[in-house]
Coordinates of C-alpha atoms in Angstrom, one line a residue:
M26 CA 42.6 16.0 17.2
M27 CA 39.7 18.4 16.7
I28 CA 37.6 17.7 13.7
R29 CA 35.6 20.8 12.4
K30 CA 35.4 20.0 8.7
V31 CA 33.0 17.6 7.0
F32 CA 34.8 14.5 5.8
S33 CA 33.6 11.3 4.2
L34 CA 34.0 8.2 6.4
A35 CA 36.8 6.9 4.2
T36 CA 38.7 10.2 4.4
L37 CA 38.3 10.3 8.2
S38 CA 39.6 6.8 8.4
V39 CA 42.8 7.8 6.6
V40 CA 43.1 11.0 8.7
L41 CA 42.7 9.1 12.0
T42 CA 45.0 6.3 10.9
L43 CA 47.7 8.7 9.8
S44 CA 47.4 10.4 13.2
A45 CA 47.7 7.1 15.0
C46 CA 50.8 6.3 13.0
Q47 CA 52.9 9.3 14.1
N48 CA 55.9 8.5 16.3
P49 CA 56.4 10.6 19.4
N50 CA 59.7 11.8 17.8
G51 CA 58.1 12.7 14.4
G52 CA 57.8 10.7 11.2
T53 CA 55.9 7.5 10.7
N54 CA 56.2 3.9 11.7
N55 CA 57.6 2.0 8.7
K56 CA 55.3 -0.9 9.5
Q57 CA 52.2 1.4 9.3
Q58 CA 53.1 3.5 6.3
A59 CA 50.6 1.7 4.2
V60 CA 47.5 3.6 5.4
H61 CA 44.2 1.9 4.9
D62 CA 40.6 2.7 5.9
T63 CA 40.2 0.2 8.7
L64 CA 39.7 1.8 12.1
T65 CA 40.2 0.2 15.5
D66 CA 37.0 -0.1 17.5
E67 CA 38.3 2.7 19.8
A68 CA 39.0 5.0 16.9
L69 CA 35.6 4.3 15.3
I70 CA 33.7 5.0 18.5
D71 CA 35.7 8.2 19.0
L72 CA 35.0 9.3 15.4
V73 CA 31.2 8.7 15.7
Q74 CA 31.1 10.5 19.1
Q75 CA 33.1 13.6 18.0
Q76 CA 31.3 14.1 14.7
T77 CA 27.9 13.7 16.4
F78 CA 28.9 16.2 19.1
Q79 CA 29.1 18.8 16.4
Y80 CA 25.3 18.8 16.2
F81 CA 25.2 20.6 19.5
W82 CA 28.3 22.7 18.9
D83 CA 28.5 24.0 15.4
G84 CA 24.8 23.2 14.7
A85 CA 23.4 24.9 17.8
E86 CA 20.8 27.7 17.4
P87 CA 22.9 30.8 17.7
N88 CA 20.8 33.1 20.0
S89 CA 20.1 30.5 22.7
G90 CA 23.1 28.2 22.3
L91 CA 20.7 25.3 22.6
A92 CA 19.8 22.4 20.3
R93 CA 17.7 22.9 17.2
E94 CA 14.8 20.5 17.1
R95 CA 16.0 19.3 13.7
I96 CA 18.6 20.0 11.1
H97 CA 17.9 19.2 7.5
I98 CA 21.0 19.3 5.3
D99 CA 18.8 19.8 2.3
G100 CA 17.6 23.1 3.8
E101 CA 13.9 22.1 3.5
Y102 CA 11.8 22.8 6.6
P103 CA 8.1 22.2 5.7
Q104 CA 7.0 23.4 9.2
N105 CA 9.2 26.5 9.1
D106 CA 11.0 25.3 12.2
E107 CA 14.6 25.7 11.4
N108 CA 15.3 27.9 14.5
V109 CA 13.0 26.0 16.9
I110 CA 14.8 24.6 19.9
T111 CA 13.8 21.6 21.8
I112 CA 14.1 21.5 25.6
G113 CA 14.6 17.7 26.0
G114 CA 17.0 17.6 23.1
S115 CA 18.8 20.6 24.5
G116 CA 19.2 18.7 27.8
F117 CA 20.9 15.9 25.9
G118 CA 22.9 18.6 24.2
L119 CA 24.1 20.2 27.4
M120 CA 25.3 16.9 28.6
S121 CA 27.1 16.5 25.3
I122 CA 28.8 19.8 25.8
L123 CA 30.2 18.4 29.1
V124 CA 31.4 15.4 27.2
G125 CA 33.0 17.7 24.7
I126 CA 35.0 19.5 27.4
H127 CA 35.9 16.1 29.0
N128 CA 37.3 14.8 25.7
E129 CA 38.9 18.2 24.7
F130 CA 36.7 18.5 21.6
I131 CA 36.4 22.1 22.8
T132 CA 38.3 24.1 25.4
K133 CA 37.0 24.7 28.9
E134 CA 36.6 28.3 28.1
E135 CA 34.5 27.6 25.1
G136 CA 32.3 25.2 27.0
L137 CA 31.7 27.6 29.9
A138 CA 30.7 30.4 27.5
R139 CA 28.2 28.2 25.9
F140 CA 26.7 27.2 29.2
E141 CA 26.4 30.9 30.2
K142 CA 24.5 31.6 27.0
A143 CA 22.2 28.6 27.3
L144 CA 21.4 28.9 31.0
N145 CA 20.6 32.6 30.7
F146 CA 18.2 31.8 27.9
L147 CA 16.5 29.1 30.0
D148 CA 16.2 31.6 32.8
K149 CA 14.6 34.3 30.7
V150 CA 12.0 32.3 28.8
E151 CA 8.4 31.8 30.0
R152 CA 8.0 28.8 32.3
F153 CA 5.0 27.1 33.7
Q154 CA 5.3 26.3 37.4
G155 CA 9.0 26.1 36.7
A156 CA 8.6 23.7 33.9
W157 CA 9.6 24.5 30.3
S158 CA 7.6 24.1 27.2
H159 CA 8.5 21.3 24.7
W160 CA 9.6 23.9 22.1
Y161 CA 10.7 27.5 21.9
F162 CA 11.6 29.8 19.1
G163 CA 15.3 30.3 19.5
D164 CA 15.3 33.8 18.1
T165 CA 12.5 35.2 20.2
G166 CA 12.4 32.9 23.2
K167 CA 8.6 32.5 22.8
P168 CA 7.1 29.0 23.4
K169 CA 5.9 27.1 20.3
A170 CA 2.9 24.9 20.8
F171 CA 3.6 21.2 20.3
S172 CA -0.1 20.6 19.6
K173 CA -3.5 22.4 20.2
N174 CA -3.7 21.8 24.0
D175 CA 0.1 21.3 24.5
D176 CA 1.2 24.9 24.6
G177 CA 2.4 25.1 28.2
G178 CA 4.6 23.1 30.6
D179 CA 6.0 19.7 29.6
I180 CA 7.3 18.0 32.7
V181 CA 8.9 15.1 30.8
E182 CA 10.9 17.4 28.5
T183 CA 11.7 19.4 31.6
A184 CA 13.0 16.3 33.3
F185 CA 15.4 15.6 30.5
M186 CA 16.7 19.2 30.9
A187 CA 16.9 18.9 34.7
Q188 CA 19.0 15.8 34.3
A189 CA 21.5 18.0 32.5
L190 CA 21.3 20.9 34.9
I191 CA 22.2 18.5 37.8
T192 CA 25.2 17.2 35.9
I193 CA 26.3 20.8 35.1
R194 CA 26.0 21.8 38.7
E195 CA 28.0 18.8 39.9
Y196 CA 30.7 19.4 37.3
Y197 CA 31.3 23.1 38.1
K198 CA 30.4 23.3 41.8
G199 CA 34.0 23.1 43.0
G200 CA 35.5 25.3 40.3
N201 CA 36.6 28.9 40.1
E202 CA 34.3 31.9 40.6
A203 CA 32.9 31.8 37.0
E204 CA 32.3 28.1 37.2
K205 CA 30.6 28.3 40.6
T206 CA 28.3 30.9 39.1
I207 CA 27.2 28.5 36.4
A208 CA 26.7 25.8 39.0
A209 CA 24.6 28.1 41.1
K210 CA 22.5 29.1 38.0
A211 CA 21.9 25.4 37.1
D212 CA 20.9 24.7 40.7
E213 CA 18.5 27.6 40.8
L214 CA 16.8 26.4 37.6
W215 CA 16.6 22.8 38.8
K216 CA 15.1 23.9 42.2
G217 CA 12.6 26.1 40.5
I218 CA 10.7 23.2 38.9
N219 CA 7.4 22.5 40.7
W220 CA 7.1 18.8 40.3
D221 CA 4.4 18.5 42.9
F222 CA 2.2 20.8 40.9
Y223 CA 2.2 18.3 38.0
R224 CA 0.5 15.7 40.2
N225 CA -2.7 17.7 39.8
G226 CA -3.5 16.7 43.4
K227 CA -3.3 13.0 42.6
D228 CA -0.8 10.2 43.0
V229 CA 0.5 10.3 39.5
L230 CA 2.4 12.8 37.4
Y231 CA 0.6 14.5 34.5
W232 CA 2.7 15.2 31.4
H233 CA 1.3 18.6 30.4
W234 CA -0.2 21.8 31.9
S235 CA -1.3 24.9 30.0
P236 CA -2.4 28.3 31.3
K237 CA -5.0 28.3 28.6
H238 CA -6.2 24.7 28.6
G239 CA -5.3 23.5 32.1
W240 CA -4.9 19.8 32.4
G241 CA -6.7 19.4 29.0
M242 CA -4.1 16.9 27.6
N243 CA -5.0 14.6 30.6
H244 CA -1.9 12.5 30.0
A245 CA -1.0 10.6 33.2
I246 CA 2.5 9.2 33.1
Q247 CA 2.7 5.5 33.9
G248 CA 5.5 3.1 33.2
F249 CA 7.5 1.6 31.5
D250 CA 8.6 4.1 28.9
E251 CA 11.0 7.1 28.6
C252 CA 9.5 9.0 31.5
M253 CA 11.0 7.2 34.6
I254 CA 13.4 10.1 35.1
A255 CA 10.5 12.5 35.8
Y256 CA 9.5 10.5 38.8
I257 CA 13.1 10.1 40.1
L258 CA 13.7 13.8 39.8
G259 CA 10.3 14.6 41.3
A260 CA 11.2 12.6 44.3
S261 CA 14.7 14.2 44.5
S262 CA 13.6 17.8 44.4
P263 CA 14.7 19.7 47.5
T264 CA 12.0 22.3 47.0
H265 CA 8.9 20.8 45.3
A266 CA 9.1 17.1 45.9
I267 CA 6.5 14.5 45.1
P268 CA 5.6 11.8 47.7
A269 CA 7.0 8.4 47.3
A270 CA 3.5 7.1 46.9
T271 CA 3.2 8.9 43.6
Y272 CA 6.0 6.8 42.2
H273 CA 4.5 3.5 43.4
K274 CA 0.9 4.2 42.6
G275 CA 1.4 6.3 39.5
W276 CA 4.5 5.1 37.6
A277 CA 4.6 1.5 39.0
R278 CA 0.8 1.2 38.8
D279 CA 0.5 -0.3 42.3
G280 CA 2.9 -3.0 41.3
A281 CA 1.3 -3.9 38.0
I282 CA 4.5 -2.7 36.2
R283 CA 6.0 -6.1 37.0
T284 CA 5.4 -8.7 34.4
S285 CA 6.4 -12.3 33.3
I286 CA 6.1 -11.4 29.6
T287 CA 8.9 -12.6 27.4
K288 CA 9.8 -11.9 23.8
Y289 CA 12.1 -14.1 21.8
D290 CA 12.4 -16.0 25.1
I291 CA 14.0 -12.9 26.7
P292 CA 12.2 -11.6 29.9
T293 CA 11.0 -8.0 29.6
I294 CA 10.8 -7.8 33.5
V295 CA 8.6 -4.7 33.4
K296 CA 5.4 -4.1 31.5
H297 CA 6.2 -1.8 28.6
N298 CA 3.7 1.0 28.0
A299 CA 2.5 -0.8 24.9
K300 CA 0.1 -3.6 23.8
D301 CA 0.5 -6.9 25.7
G302 CA 3.4 -8.8 24.3
E303 CA 5.1 -5.8 22.7
V304 CA 8.2 -3.9 23.6
G305 CA 8.7 -0.3 23.0
P306 CA 11.2 1.7 20.9
L307 CA 14.7 1.8 22.4
F308 CA 14.6 5.4 23.5
W309 CA 12.6 4.1 26.4
S310 CA 15.8 2.6 27.7
H311 CA 18.0 5.6 26.8
Y312 CA 16.5 8.9 27.8
S313 CA 16.1 8.3 31.5
F314 CA 19.4 6.5 31.7
L315 CA 21.7 9.2 30.3
G316 CA 22.3 10.3 33.9
L317 CA 20.6 7.5 35.9
N318 CA 23.0 4.6 35.9
P319 CA 21.1 1.3 35.5
N320 CA 24.0 -0.9 36.4
G321 CA 23.2 -2.5 39.7
L322 CA 20.2 -0.3 40.2
S323 CA 17.1 -2.0 41.6
D324 CA 13.9 -1.3 43.4
Q325 CA 11.1 -3.6 44.5
Y326 CA 9.9 -4.0 40.9
A327 CA 13.0 -4.7 38.8
N328 CA 16.8 -4.7 38.3
Y329 CA 17.1 -2.0 35.7
Q330 CA 20.4 -3.2 34.3
D331 CA 18.5 -6.3 33.2
V332 CA 15.5 -4.3 32.0
V333 CA 17.5 -2.1 29.6
T334 CA 19.9 -4.8 28.5
N335 CA 17.1 -7.2 27.7
H336 CA 15.2 -4.5 25.8
A337 CA 18.2 -4.1 23.5
K338 CA 18.7 -7.9 23.2
I339 CA 15.1 -8.3 22.1
H340 CA 15.7 -5.8 19.3
I341 CA 18.8 -7.7 18.3
A342 CA 16.8 -11.0 18.3
Y343 CA 14.2 -9.4 16.1
A344 CA 16.9 -8.3 13.6
E345 CA 18.2 -11.8 13.5
D346 CA 14.7 -13.2 13.0
N347 CA 13.9 -10.6 10.4
P348 CA 10.4 -11.9 9.8
K349 CA 9.8 -9.5 6.8
Q350 CA 13.2 -10.2 5.2
F351 CA 14.3 -6.6 5.1
K352 CA 17.7 -5.9 3.6
G353 CA 20.6 -5.4 5.9
Y354 CA 19.2 -6.8 9.2
G355 CA 21.2 -8.8 11.7
A356 CA 23.0 -8.8 15.0
D357 CA 26.2 -7.9 13.1
K358 CA 24.5 -5.7 10.6
G359 CA 21.5 -3.3 11.0
W360 CA 19.4 -3.4 14.1
G361 CA 17.7 -1.1 16.6
W362 CA 14.3 0.7 16.3
T363 CA 13.2 3.9 18.0
A364 CA 11.3 7.1 17.3
S365 CA 12.8 8.8 14.3
Y366 CA 12.2 10.0 10.8
S367 CA 10.5 7.3 8.6
T368 CA 9.6 6.7 5.1
N369 CA 6.1 7.9 6.1
G370 CA 7.1 11.0 8.1
Y371 CA 7.8 10.2 11.7
N372 CA 7.3 6.9 13.5
A373 CA 8.0 5.3 16.8
H374 CA 9.5 2.1 15.4
H375 CA 9.9 -1.1 17.4
P376 CA 9.9 -4.8 16.6
D377 CA 6.1 -4.8 16.3
N378 CA 6.0 -1.6 14.3
D379 CA 8.4 -1.9 11.4
P380 CA 6.5 -1.4 8.2
T381 CA 9.3 -0.4 5.7
G382 CA 12.6 -1.6 7.2
V383 CA 13.7 1.8 8.7
V384 CA 16.7 1.5 11.0
S385 CA 17.6 4.5 13.3
P386 CA 21.3 4.5 14.2
T387 CA 20.7 6.1 17.6
A388 CA 18.9 2.9 18.8
A389 CA 21.9 0.6 18.5
I390 CA 24.6 3.1 19.1
S391 CA 23.0 4.6 22.3
S392 CA 22.7 1.0 23.6
I393 CA 26.5 0.6 23.6
P394 CA 26.7 0.4 27.4
Y395 CA 24.2 -2.5 27.3
T396 CA 25.3 -4.4 24.2
P397 CA 28.8 -3.2 23.3
K398 CA 29.7 -6.0 20.9
E399 CA 26.6 -5.6 18.8
S400 CA 26.6 -1.8 19.0
I401 CA 30.1 -1.6 17.7
S402 CA 29.4 -4.2 15.0
F403 CA 26.5 -2.0 13.9
M404 CA 28.7 1.1 13.6
R405 CA 31.2 -0.9 11.6
Y406 CA 28.5 -2.2 9.3
L407 CA 27.3 1.3 8.6
K408 CA 30.9 2.5 7.9
D409 CA 32.0 -0.4 5.8
S410 CA 28.8 -1.5 4.0
I411 CA 26.7 1.8 3.5
G412 CA 29.3 4.5 4.1
D413 CA 28.5 8.1 3.1
D414 CA 24.9 7.4 2.3
V415 CA 24.3 7.4 6.1
W416 CA 27.1 9.8 7.2
G417 CA 27.3 13.5 7.1
K418 CA 28.2 16.8 8.9
Y419 CA 26.8 15.7 12.3
G420 CA 27.6 12.0 12.2
F421 CA 25.1 9.3 11.1
Y422 CA 21.9 10.6 9.7
D423 CA 18.7 10.0 11.7
A424 CA 17.3 7.0 9.9
Y425 CA 17.7 4.9 6.7
S426 CA 16.1 2.0 4.9
E427 CA 18.2 -0.3 2.7
S428 CA 15.1 -2.0 1.5
E429 CA 13.5 1.2 0.3
N430 CA 16.9 2.7 -0.8
W431 CA 16.0 5.7 1.4
Y432 CA 18.8 7.8 2.9
P433 CA 17.5 11.2 4.0
Q434 CA 20.1 13.8 5.0
R435 CA 18.3 14.9 8.2
Y436 CA 19.0 14.9 11.9
L437 CA 16.9 15.2 15.1
A438 CA 18.4 16.4 18.4
I439 CA 16.7 13.8 20.5
D440 CA 18.4 11.1 18.5
Q441 CA 21.9 12.7 18.2
G442 CA 22.3 13.5 21.9
P443 CA 21.9 10.0 23.5
M444 CA 24.7 8.7 21.2
V445 CA 27.3 11.3 22.5
V446 CA 26.3 10.7 26.1
M447 CA 26.0 6.9 26.1
I448 CA 29.2 6.4 24.2
Q449 CA 30.9 8.4 27.1
N450 CA 29.1 6.4 29.7
Y451 CA 30.4 3.2 28.0
K452 CA 33.9 4.6 28.0
D453 CA 34.2 5.8 31.6
G454 CA 30.8 6.5 33.1
F455 CA 31.5 10.2 33.1
I456 CA 27.9 11.5 32.9
W457 CA 26.6 8.6 35.1
N458 CA 29.1 9.5 37.8
L459 CA 28.2 13.2 37.8
F460 CA 24.5 12.6 38.1
M461 CA 24.6 9.6 40.5
G462 CA 27.0 11.5 42.7
A463 CA 24.5 14.3 43.3
P464 CA 23.3 14.3 47.0
D465 CA 19.7 15.2 46.1
V466 CA 19.5 12.4 43.5
Q467 CA 20.8 10.0 46.1
E468 CA 18.2 11.2 48.6
G469 CA 15.5 10.8 46.0
L470 CA 16.5 7.2 45.1
K471 CA 16.6 6.3 48.8
K472 CA 13.2 7.8 49.3
L473 CA 11.7 5.6 46.5
G474 CA 13.4 2.4 47.8
F475 CA 16.2 2.1 45.2
S476 CA 19.5 0.4 45.9
A477 CA 22.6 0.7 43.8
R478 CA 25.8 -1.3 44.1

């Protein structure tokens, strides 16, 4: 059933329950005529995924077909950025479009047309040694500076987009003529990224390069955080690959990424790119793993299934501990902290940075492949205990605080996308299978010493 209208959670519960009650021969099952607003876990997950998908479908910037950086239901945009598109969030969005086709939220023809528009836009805009800028104006295609010296290529945002391009290529490469054309365009864009250039001649990747400011940001990428995928793809590139040593010396810090640090008696396994004893926001365990399947994935430093699962479990343990006694925290209530809107603007929330009890739904929901029981409990808590204060046109709003009675009707692409993709990976591994099945990705993982069962 395709949902294009905005319903309250209670109304959607009735609609979906009525649909489920229909007999194949018409009419309703007498035992189920008393419709109530209790959804099965499967129906709840489907509802959240399909409504969130609309951010990237109905909510897309119309000229580019890509994801708006943010959507504010109140219509207020203090930075005048209503039509600014985000490259990383658009990568998540393109994977979400594949999910939409896979689940028949949209037709194959609709999806293909959107990919044609989006990839043509990506091909025409200014790039920097093949890398895209963090932001572009959707109406003009001109880059928008993220900060004073960050007005050129962003290899991390580009990695999030490249992850999507590979999945698009793999999905369409065996299709009809139009589909093979899209696969070829995705492949061309992926192969045009000069990963080796972003080493700046050293054994580490640098996040930014600008034609005006050069390497002025001077931001070396070292683990563990959301950037692991940049190294995996850099090693996998058939055209501009980085040496294996760059991963081991740069990302893994010559082995110093290993750690015996625990939090709430749960091993972190890798040193998070934070202060000693702290763990980062949960997007660190999501963005790289939308395509990269952590299950059974190991290298000489860690088993990444344990890394990401333990990261989520630490957040759950913090919710249970609830040292500041914020309202609505718990393993079967509100949990999960990440970078999102906050009561003080924007904040990278985590258990050691939680000043006002702000919970970001993407943190727990995107962790569903790692912690299914607790992630589903969280969705049910939002539906049953908070309801329409946290639910709108594109699914759950970006963040809320029960303690502060704060429920802004605002969305961010980077938070909506992982929910759509990770719910699908939990269901059937769809995006994981596309990405991990790519021959160049397999070669890159082998080159870096990864094994996967």
